[in-house]
XYZ file of C-alpha atoms in Angstrom:
473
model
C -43.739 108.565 39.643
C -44.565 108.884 36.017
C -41.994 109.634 33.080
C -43.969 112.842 32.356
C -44.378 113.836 35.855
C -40.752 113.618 36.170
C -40.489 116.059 33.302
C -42.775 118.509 35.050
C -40.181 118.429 37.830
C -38.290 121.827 38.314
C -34.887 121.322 37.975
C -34.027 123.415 41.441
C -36.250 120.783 42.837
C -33.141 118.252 42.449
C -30.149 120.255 44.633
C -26.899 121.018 43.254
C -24.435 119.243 45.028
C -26.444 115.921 43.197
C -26.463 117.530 39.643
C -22.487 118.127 40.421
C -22.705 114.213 40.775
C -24.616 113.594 37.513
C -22.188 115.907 35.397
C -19.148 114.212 37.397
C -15.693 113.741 35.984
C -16.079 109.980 35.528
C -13.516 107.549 35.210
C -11.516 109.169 32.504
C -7.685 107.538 33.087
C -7.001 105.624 35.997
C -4.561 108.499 37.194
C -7.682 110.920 37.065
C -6.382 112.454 33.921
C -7.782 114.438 31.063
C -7.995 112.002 28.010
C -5.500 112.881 25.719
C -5.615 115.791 23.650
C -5.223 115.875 19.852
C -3.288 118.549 18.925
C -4.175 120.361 16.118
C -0.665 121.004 14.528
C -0.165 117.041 14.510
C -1.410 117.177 10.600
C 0.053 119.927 8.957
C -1.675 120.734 5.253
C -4.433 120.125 6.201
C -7.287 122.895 5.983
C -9.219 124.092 9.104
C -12.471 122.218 7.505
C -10.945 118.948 7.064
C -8.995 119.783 10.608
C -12.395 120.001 12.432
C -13.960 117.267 11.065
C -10.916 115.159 12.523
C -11.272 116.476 15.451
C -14.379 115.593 15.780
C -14.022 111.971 14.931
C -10.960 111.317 17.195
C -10.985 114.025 20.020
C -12.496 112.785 22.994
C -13.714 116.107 24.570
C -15.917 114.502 27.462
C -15.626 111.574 29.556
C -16.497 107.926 27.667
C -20.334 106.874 27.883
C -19.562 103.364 27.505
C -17.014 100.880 25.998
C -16.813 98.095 23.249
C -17.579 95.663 26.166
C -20.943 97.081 27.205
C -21.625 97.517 23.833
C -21.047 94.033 22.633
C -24.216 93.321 25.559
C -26.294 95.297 25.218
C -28.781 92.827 23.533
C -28.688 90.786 26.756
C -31.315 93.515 28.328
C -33.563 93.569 25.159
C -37.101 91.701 25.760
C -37.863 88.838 24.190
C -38.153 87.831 20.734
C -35.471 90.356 20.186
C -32.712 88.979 22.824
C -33.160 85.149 21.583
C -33.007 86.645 17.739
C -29.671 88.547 18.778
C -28.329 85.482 20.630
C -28.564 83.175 17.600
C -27.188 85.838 15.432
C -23.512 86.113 14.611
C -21.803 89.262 15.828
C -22.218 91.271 12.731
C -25.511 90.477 12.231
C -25.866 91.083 16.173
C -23.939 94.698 15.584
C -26.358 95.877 12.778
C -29.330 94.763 15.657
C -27.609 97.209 17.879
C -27.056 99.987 15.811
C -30.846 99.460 14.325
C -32.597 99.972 17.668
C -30.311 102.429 18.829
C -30.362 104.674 15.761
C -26.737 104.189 15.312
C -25.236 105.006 12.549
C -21.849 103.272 11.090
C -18.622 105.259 10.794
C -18.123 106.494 6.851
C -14.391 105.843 7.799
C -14.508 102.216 9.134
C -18.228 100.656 8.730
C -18.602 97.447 10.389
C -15.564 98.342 12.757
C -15.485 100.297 16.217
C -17.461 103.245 17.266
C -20.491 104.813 15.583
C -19.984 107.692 13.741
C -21.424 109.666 16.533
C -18.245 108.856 19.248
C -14.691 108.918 19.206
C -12.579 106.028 20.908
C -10.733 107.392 23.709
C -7.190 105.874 24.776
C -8.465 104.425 27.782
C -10.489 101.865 25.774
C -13.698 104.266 26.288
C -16.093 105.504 23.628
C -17.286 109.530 24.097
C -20.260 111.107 22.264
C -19.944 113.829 20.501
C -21.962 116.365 18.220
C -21.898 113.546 14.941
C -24.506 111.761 17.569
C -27.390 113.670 16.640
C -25.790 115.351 13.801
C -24.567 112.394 11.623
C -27.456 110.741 10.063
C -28.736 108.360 7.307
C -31.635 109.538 4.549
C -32.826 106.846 2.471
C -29.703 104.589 3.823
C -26.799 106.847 2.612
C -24.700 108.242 5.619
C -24.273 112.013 5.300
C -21.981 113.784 8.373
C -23.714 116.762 9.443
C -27.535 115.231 8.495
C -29.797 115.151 11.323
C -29.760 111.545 13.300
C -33.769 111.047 12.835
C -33.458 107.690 14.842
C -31.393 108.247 17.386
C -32.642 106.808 20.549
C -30.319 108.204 23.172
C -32.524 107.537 25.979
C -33.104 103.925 25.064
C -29.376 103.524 24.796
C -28.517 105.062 28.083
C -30.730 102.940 30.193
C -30.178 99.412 28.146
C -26.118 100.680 28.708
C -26.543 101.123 32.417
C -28.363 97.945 32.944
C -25.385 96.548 31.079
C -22.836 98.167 33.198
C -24.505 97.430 36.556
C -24.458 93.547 35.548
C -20.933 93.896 34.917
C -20.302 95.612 38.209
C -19.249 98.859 36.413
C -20.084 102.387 38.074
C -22.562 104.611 36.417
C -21.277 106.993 34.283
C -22.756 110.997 34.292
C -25.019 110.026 31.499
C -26.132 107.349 33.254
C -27.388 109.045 36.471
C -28.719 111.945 34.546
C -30.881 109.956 32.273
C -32.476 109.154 35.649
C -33.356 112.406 36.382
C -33.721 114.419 33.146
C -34.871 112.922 29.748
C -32.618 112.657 27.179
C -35.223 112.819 24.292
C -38.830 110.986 24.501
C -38.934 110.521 20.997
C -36.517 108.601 18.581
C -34.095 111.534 16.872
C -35.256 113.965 19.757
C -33.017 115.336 22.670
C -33.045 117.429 25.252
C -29.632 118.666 24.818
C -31.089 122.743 25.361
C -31.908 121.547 29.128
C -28.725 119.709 29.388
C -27.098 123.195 27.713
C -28.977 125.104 30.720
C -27.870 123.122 33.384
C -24.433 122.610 32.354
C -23.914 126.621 32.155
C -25.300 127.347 35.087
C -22.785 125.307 36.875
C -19.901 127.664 35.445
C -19.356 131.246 36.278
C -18.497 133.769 33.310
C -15.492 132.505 32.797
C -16.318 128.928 32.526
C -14.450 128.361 35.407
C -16.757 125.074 37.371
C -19.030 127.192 40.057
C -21.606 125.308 41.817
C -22.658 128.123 44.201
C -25.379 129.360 42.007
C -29.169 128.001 42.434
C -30.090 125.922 39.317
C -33.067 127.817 37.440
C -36.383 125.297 36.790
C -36.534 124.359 33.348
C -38.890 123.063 30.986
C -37.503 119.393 29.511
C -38.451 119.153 25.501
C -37.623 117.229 22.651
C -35.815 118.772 19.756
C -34.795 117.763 16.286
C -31.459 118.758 15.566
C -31.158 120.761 12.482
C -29.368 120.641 9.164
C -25.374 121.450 9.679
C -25.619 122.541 6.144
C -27.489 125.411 6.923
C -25.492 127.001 9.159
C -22.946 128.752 6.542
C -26.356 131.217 5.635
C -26.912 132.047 9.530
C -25.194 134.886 11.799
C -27.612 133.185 14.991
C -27.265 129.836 16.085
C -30.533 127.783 17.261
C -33.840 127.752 15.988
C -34.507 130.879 18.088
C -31.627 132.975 16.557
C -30.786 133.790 20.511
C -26.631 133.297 19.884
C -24.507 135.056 17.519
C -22.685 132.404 15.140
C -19.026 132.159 16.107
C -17.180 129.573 17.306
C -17.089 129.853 21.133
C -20.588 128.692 21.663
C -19.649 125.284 20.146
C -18.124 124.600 23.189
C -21.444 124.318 25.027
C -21.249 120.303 24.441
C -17.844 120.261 26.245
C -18.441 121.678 29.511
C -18.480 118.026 31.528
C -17.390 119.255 35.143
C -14.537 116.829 33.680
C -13.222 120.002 32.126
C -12.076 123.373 34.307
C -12.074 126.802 33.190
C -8.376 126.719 31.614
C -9.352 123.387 29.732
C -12.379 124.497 27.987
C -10.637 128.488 27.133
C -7.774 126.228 25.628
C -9.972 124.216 23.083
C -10.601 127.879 21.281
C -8.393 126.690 18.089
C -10.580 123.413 18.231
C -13.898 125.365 18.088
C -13.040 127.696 15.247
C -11.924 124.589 13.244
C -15.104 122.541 13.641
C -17.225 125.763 13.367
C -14.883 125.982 9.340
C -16.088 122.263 8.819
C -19.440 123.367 10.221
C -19.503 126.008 7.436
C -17.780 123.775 4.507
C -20.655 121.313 3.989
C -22.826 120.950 0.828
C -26.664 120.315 0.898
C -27.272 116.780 -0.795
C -28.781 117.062 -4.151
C -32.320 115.197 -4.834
C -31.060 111.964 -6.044
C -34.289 111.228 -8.341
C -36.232 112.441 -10.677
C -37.710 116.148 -11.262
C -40.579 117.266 -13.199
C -38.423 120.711 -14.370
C -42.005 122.173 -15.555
C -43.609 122.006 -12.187
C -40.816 122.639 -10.395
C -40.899 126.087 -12.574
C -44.500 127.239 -11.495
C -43.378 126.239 -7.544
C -40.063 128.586 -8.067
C -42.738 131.549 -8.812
C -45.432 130.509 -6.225
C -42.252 129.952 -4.016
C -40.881 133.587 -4.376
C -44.643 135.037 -3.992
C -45.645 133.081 -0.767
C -42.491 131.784 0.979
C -39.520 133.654 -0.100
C -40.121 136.870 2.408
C -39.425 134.195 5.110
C -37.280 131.696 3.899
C -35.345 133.622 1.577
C -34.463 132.853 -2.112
C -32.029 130.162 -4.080
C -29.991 129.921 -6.631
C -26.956 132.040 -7.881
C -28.719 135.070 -7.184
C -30.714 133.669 -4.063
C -30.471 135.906 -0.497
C -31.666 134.661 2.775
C -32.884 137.249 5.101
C -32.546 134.912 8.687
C -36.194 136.030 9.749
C -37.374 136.023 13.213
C -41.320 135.367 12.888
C -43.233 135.788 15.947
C -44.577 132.789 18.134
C -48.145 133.818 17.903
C -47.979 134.263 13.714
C -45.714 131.289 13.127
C -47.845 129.277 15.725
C -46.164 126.427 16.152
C -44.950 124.231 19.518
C -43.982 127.222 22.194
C -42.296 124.604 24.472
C -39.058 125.549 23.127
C -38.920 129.443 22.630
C -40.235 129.416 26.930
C -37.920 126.748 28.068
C -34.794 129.364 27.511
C -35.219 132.014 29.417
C -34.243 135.787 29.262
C -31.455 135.236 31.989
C -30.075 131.703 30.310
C -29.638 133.623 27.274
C -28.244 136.816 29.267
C -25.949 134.951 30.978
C -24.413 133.796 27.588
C -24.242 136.965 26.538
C -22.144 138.524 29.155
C -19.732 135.047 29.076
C -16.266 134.164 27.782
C -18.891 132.216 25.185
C -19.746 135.757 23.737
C -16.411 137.229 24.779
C -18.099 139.068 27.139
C -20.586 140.621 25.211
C -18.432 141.698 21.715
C -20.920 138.688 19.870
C -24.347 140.413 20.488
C -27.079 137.840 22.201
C -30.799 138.546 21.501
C -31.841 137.812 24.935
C -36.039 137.625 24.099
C -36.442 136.703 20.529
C -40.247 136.271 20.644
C -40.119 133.858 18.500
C -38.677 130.889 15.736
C -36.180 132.069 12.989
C -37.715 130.326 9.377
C -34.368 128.726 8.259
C -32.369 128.439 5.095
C -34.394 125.008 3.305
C -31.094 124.265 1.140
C -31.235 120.480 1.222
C -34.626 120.482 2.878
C -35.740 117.390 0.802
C -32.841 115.557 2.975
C -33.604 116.683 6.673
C -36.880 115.434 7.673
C -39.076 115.368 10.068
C -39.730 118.986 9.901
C -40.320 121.964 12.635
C -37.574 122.559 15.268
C -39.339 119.655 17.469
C -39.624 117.315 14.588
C -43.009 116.775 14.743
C -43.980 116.597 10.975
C -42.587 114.107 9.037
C -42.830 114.966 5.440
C -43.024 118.100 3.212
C -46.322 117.339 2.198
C -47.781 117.026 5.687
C -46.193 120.323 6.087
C -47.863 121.734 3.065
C -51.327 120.358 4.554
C -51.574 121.097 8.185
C -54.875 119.522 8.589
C -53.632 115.916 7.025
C -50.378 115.480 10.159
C -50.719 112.834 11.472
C -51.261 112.711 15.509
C -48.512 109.799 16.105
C -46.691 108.264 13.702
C -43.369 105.890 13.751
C -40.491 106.233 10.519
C -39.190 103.361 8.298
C -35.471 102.643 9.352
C -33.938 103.637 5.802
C -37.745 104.488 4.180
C -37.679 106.989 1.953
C -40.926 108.547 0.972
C -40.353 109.954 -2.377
C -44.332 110.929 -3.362
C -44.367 113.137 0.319
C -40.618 114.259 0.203
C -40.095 113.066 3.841
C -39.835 110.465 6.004
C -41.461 106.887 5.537
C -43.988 106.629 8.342
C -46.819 104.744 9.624
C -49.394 106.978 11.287
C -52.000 106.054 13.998
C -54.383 107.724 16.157
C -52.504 106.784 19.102
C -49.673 105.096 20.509
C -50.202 101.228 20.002
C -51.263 99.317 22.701
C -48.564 96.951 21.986
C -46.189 99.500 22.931
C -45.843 98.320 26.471
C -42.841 99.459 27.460
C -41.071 103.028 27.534
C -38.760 102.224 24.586
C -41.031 101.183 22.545
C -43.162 103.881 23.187
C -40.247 106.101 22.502
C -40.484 104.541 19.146
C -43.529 106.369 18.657
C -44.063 110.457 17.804
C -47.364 111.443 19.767
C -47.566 115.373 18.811
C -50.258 115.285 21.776
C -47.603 115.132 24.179
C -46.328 118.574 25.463
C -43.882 120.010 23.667
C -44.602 117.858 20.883
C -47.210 119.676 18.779
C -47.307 119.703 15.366
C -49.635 122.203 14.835
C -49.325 125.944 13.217
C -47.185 127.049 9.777
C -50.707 127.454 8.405
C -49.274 129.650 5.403
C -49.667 126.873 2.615
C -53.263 127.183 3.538
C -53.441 130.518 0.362
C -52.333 127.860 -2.161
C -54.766 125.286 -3.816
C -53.722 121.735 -4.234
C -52.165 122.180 -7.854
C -50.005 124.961 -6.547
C -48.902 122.195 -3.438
C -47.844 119.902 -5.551
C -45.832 123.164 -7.913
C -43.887 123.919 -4.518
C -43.165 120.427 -3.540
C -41.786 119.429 -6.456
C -39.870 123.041 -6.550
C -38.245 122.448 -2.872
C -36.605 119.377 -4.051
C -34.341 121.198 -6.056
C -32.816 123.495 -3.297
């Protein structure tokens, strides 16, 4: 079987009692315990901003994916040159290997030392993911917590891990046997996390107490880009479809492991509000170079006439209106607005998640919310699958490229975007599925990065106006 026929596969197709297995405890402790819990009242002064972001870098929430030992391997399952190139190299060099084909991406805190930014150390020995995974990433090699990760390649790492782990004689962890099932993202800085999100709910009742009586609904596997963290202070929805209201609660989505009852997950409430304050503390990064202040001028006023009834306005007296526009006018990828369905979101909105209801859920949004584009200079590729890969390319539809690969660290500074090189099609070279992974083909399903026609009423002087204007938000 194929990897895309295995992502046609309905997910009730695969029977519960085996997704219970995937989503398994693990081996937290060897007693069976909980890992240990960092209590919020063990740093007094400090603010519920800085609290969360602590949290978040020691807290192990979920059961560990893997450990400094299968770490310090995983080069032994690369294919050749790349193994005998990691074998001669000494173990720094061999780390900065690792966290290059992984999309890893050093702890501000400690670089060079333990876990990657995006997983906490748990006291077993273990190392968990959490949300600085796909939300901690690097533009033009500076580390920014709460960037997207545009390299991650969690699937690539979850295989290469297991391979590790079986030649160790380790069990597979739930990450493991899920990746076997489900993708995890076919594209580097993709997930699915949404499908994950919809299978992982539908295993708890309304009080996210564990319930594995209920039939698992199919679902539709597709990449995502994760979005700016930045952003989210402007918002009262969460996701690119504005389905959830913003308050903390939801946050605890990434935490519901069947590692963690009903009791556990209610308790972490004083967690969630704290991470949702650092959530809502963070700056945009400022263009770092130069601006031409004139041109950026005539794109504020073409900005206002053509954007600004979507995407809002800037500055001390700017407003953001958090605009639903319809799939068929916004007309891009419709993977992601079908793949939730009106019951997934339904049954968040009548869930201790929404407190029952009190936090409104807009069960059929009919379309993509056009976000806030504070720091939008920073967060590329573009469109909530990520299929764009510079502001220019999304100022000139017809000019995307059909596949195209990023520069680890590349900065394109002429585009405002992402360093790529482009192709009609995925290299023949790319023989195997990681290095196809590698590769964004926006022919693939889910994947397209077609529509957000709208530049298409400004001529190519007034392009290059608004270009040079969104650099300054």
């Amino acid at each position: 079987m194929t990897s895309n026929e295995c992502l046609r596969l309905p997910v009730r197709a695969f029977p519960v009692f085996l997704w219970a297995a995937l989503l398994a405890p693990g081996t937290v402790a060897a007693d069976g315990s909980q890992p240990a819990a960092d209590s919020p009242s063990q740093h007094p002064g400090e603010t519920p901003a800085s609290r969360g972001y602590r949290l978040l870098r020691t807290k192990p929430f979920v059961p560990p994916d893997l450990d400094r030992e299968v770490f310090e391997n995983l080069w032994t399952t690369w294919p050749e040159p790349l193994r005998s190139q990691a074998e001669r190299a000494t173990p720094a060099e061999r780390r900065r290997m690792t966290f290059s084909r992984y999309g890893l991406v050093e702890s501000p805190e400690s670089p060079d030392a333990g876990p990657p930014l995006g997983y906490v150390e748990a006291p077993a020995g273990g190392w968990v993911m959490n949300c600085l995974n796909c939300h901690g990433g690097k533009v033009a090699g500076r580390i920014i917590p709460g960037l997207p990760n545009n390299r991650l390649a969690l699937q690539t790492l979850t295989e290469e891990a297991l391979r590790v782990k079986l030649e160790l004689g380790r069990p597979p962890g739930p990450m493991d046997l899920a990746a076997l099932r489900m993708s995890l993202g076919t594209s580097h800085g993709t997930t699915n996390a949404v499908v994950f999100g919809i299978i992982v709910g539908w295993l708890r009742d309304r009080d996210m107490n564990i319930d594995r009586s209920q039939p698992l609904p199919p679902t539709l596997d597709h990449d995502m880009d994760a979005p700016a963290l930045w952003n989210v202070r402007k918002r009262t929805h969460l996701y690119c479809d504005g389905h959830a209201p913003k308050v903390h609660r939801p946050l605890l989505q990434f935490t519901l492991s069947l590692a963690n009852d009903g009791p556990t997950i209610r308790g972490w409430e004083d967690e969630a509000r704290d991470i949702l304050a650092w959530i809502e503390s963070l700056e945009p990064p400022n263009w770092p170079w130069g601006v031409d202040a004139a041109l950026a001028g005539d794109g504020e006023r073409l900005f206002r006439q053509h954007c600004a009834r979507c995407h809002g306005t800037y500055g001390e007296t700017g407003r953001y209106v958090e605009r639903i526009i319809p799939i068929d006018t916004v007309g891009t990828d419709p993977l992601r607005l079908n793949a939730l369905s009106v019951e997934d979101r339904r049954r968040l909105g009548v869930s201790w998640m929404t407190r029952y209801g009190e936090d409104a859920v807009i069960v059929d949004p009919g379309g993509y919310v056009a976000p806030p584009l504070d720091g939008i200079w920073a967060s590329a590729p573009y469109f909530h699958n990520g299929s764009v890969p510079t502001l220019w390319h999304v100022l000139h539809p017809d000019a995307r490229p059909a596949v195209w690969q990023g520069v680890e660290d590349g900065y394109d500074r002429e585009h405002v975007g992402l360093e790529v090189h482009s192709s009609e099609a995925v290299p023949a070279d790319a023989a195997s599925a990681a290095d196809r992974r590698a590769w964004f083909d926006t022919r693939v399903r889910g994947k397209s990065a077609a529509g957000h026609r709208f530049p298409d009423a400004l001529t190519e002087t007034e392009k290059r106006a608004v270009l040079e204007y969104l650099k300054t938000l």
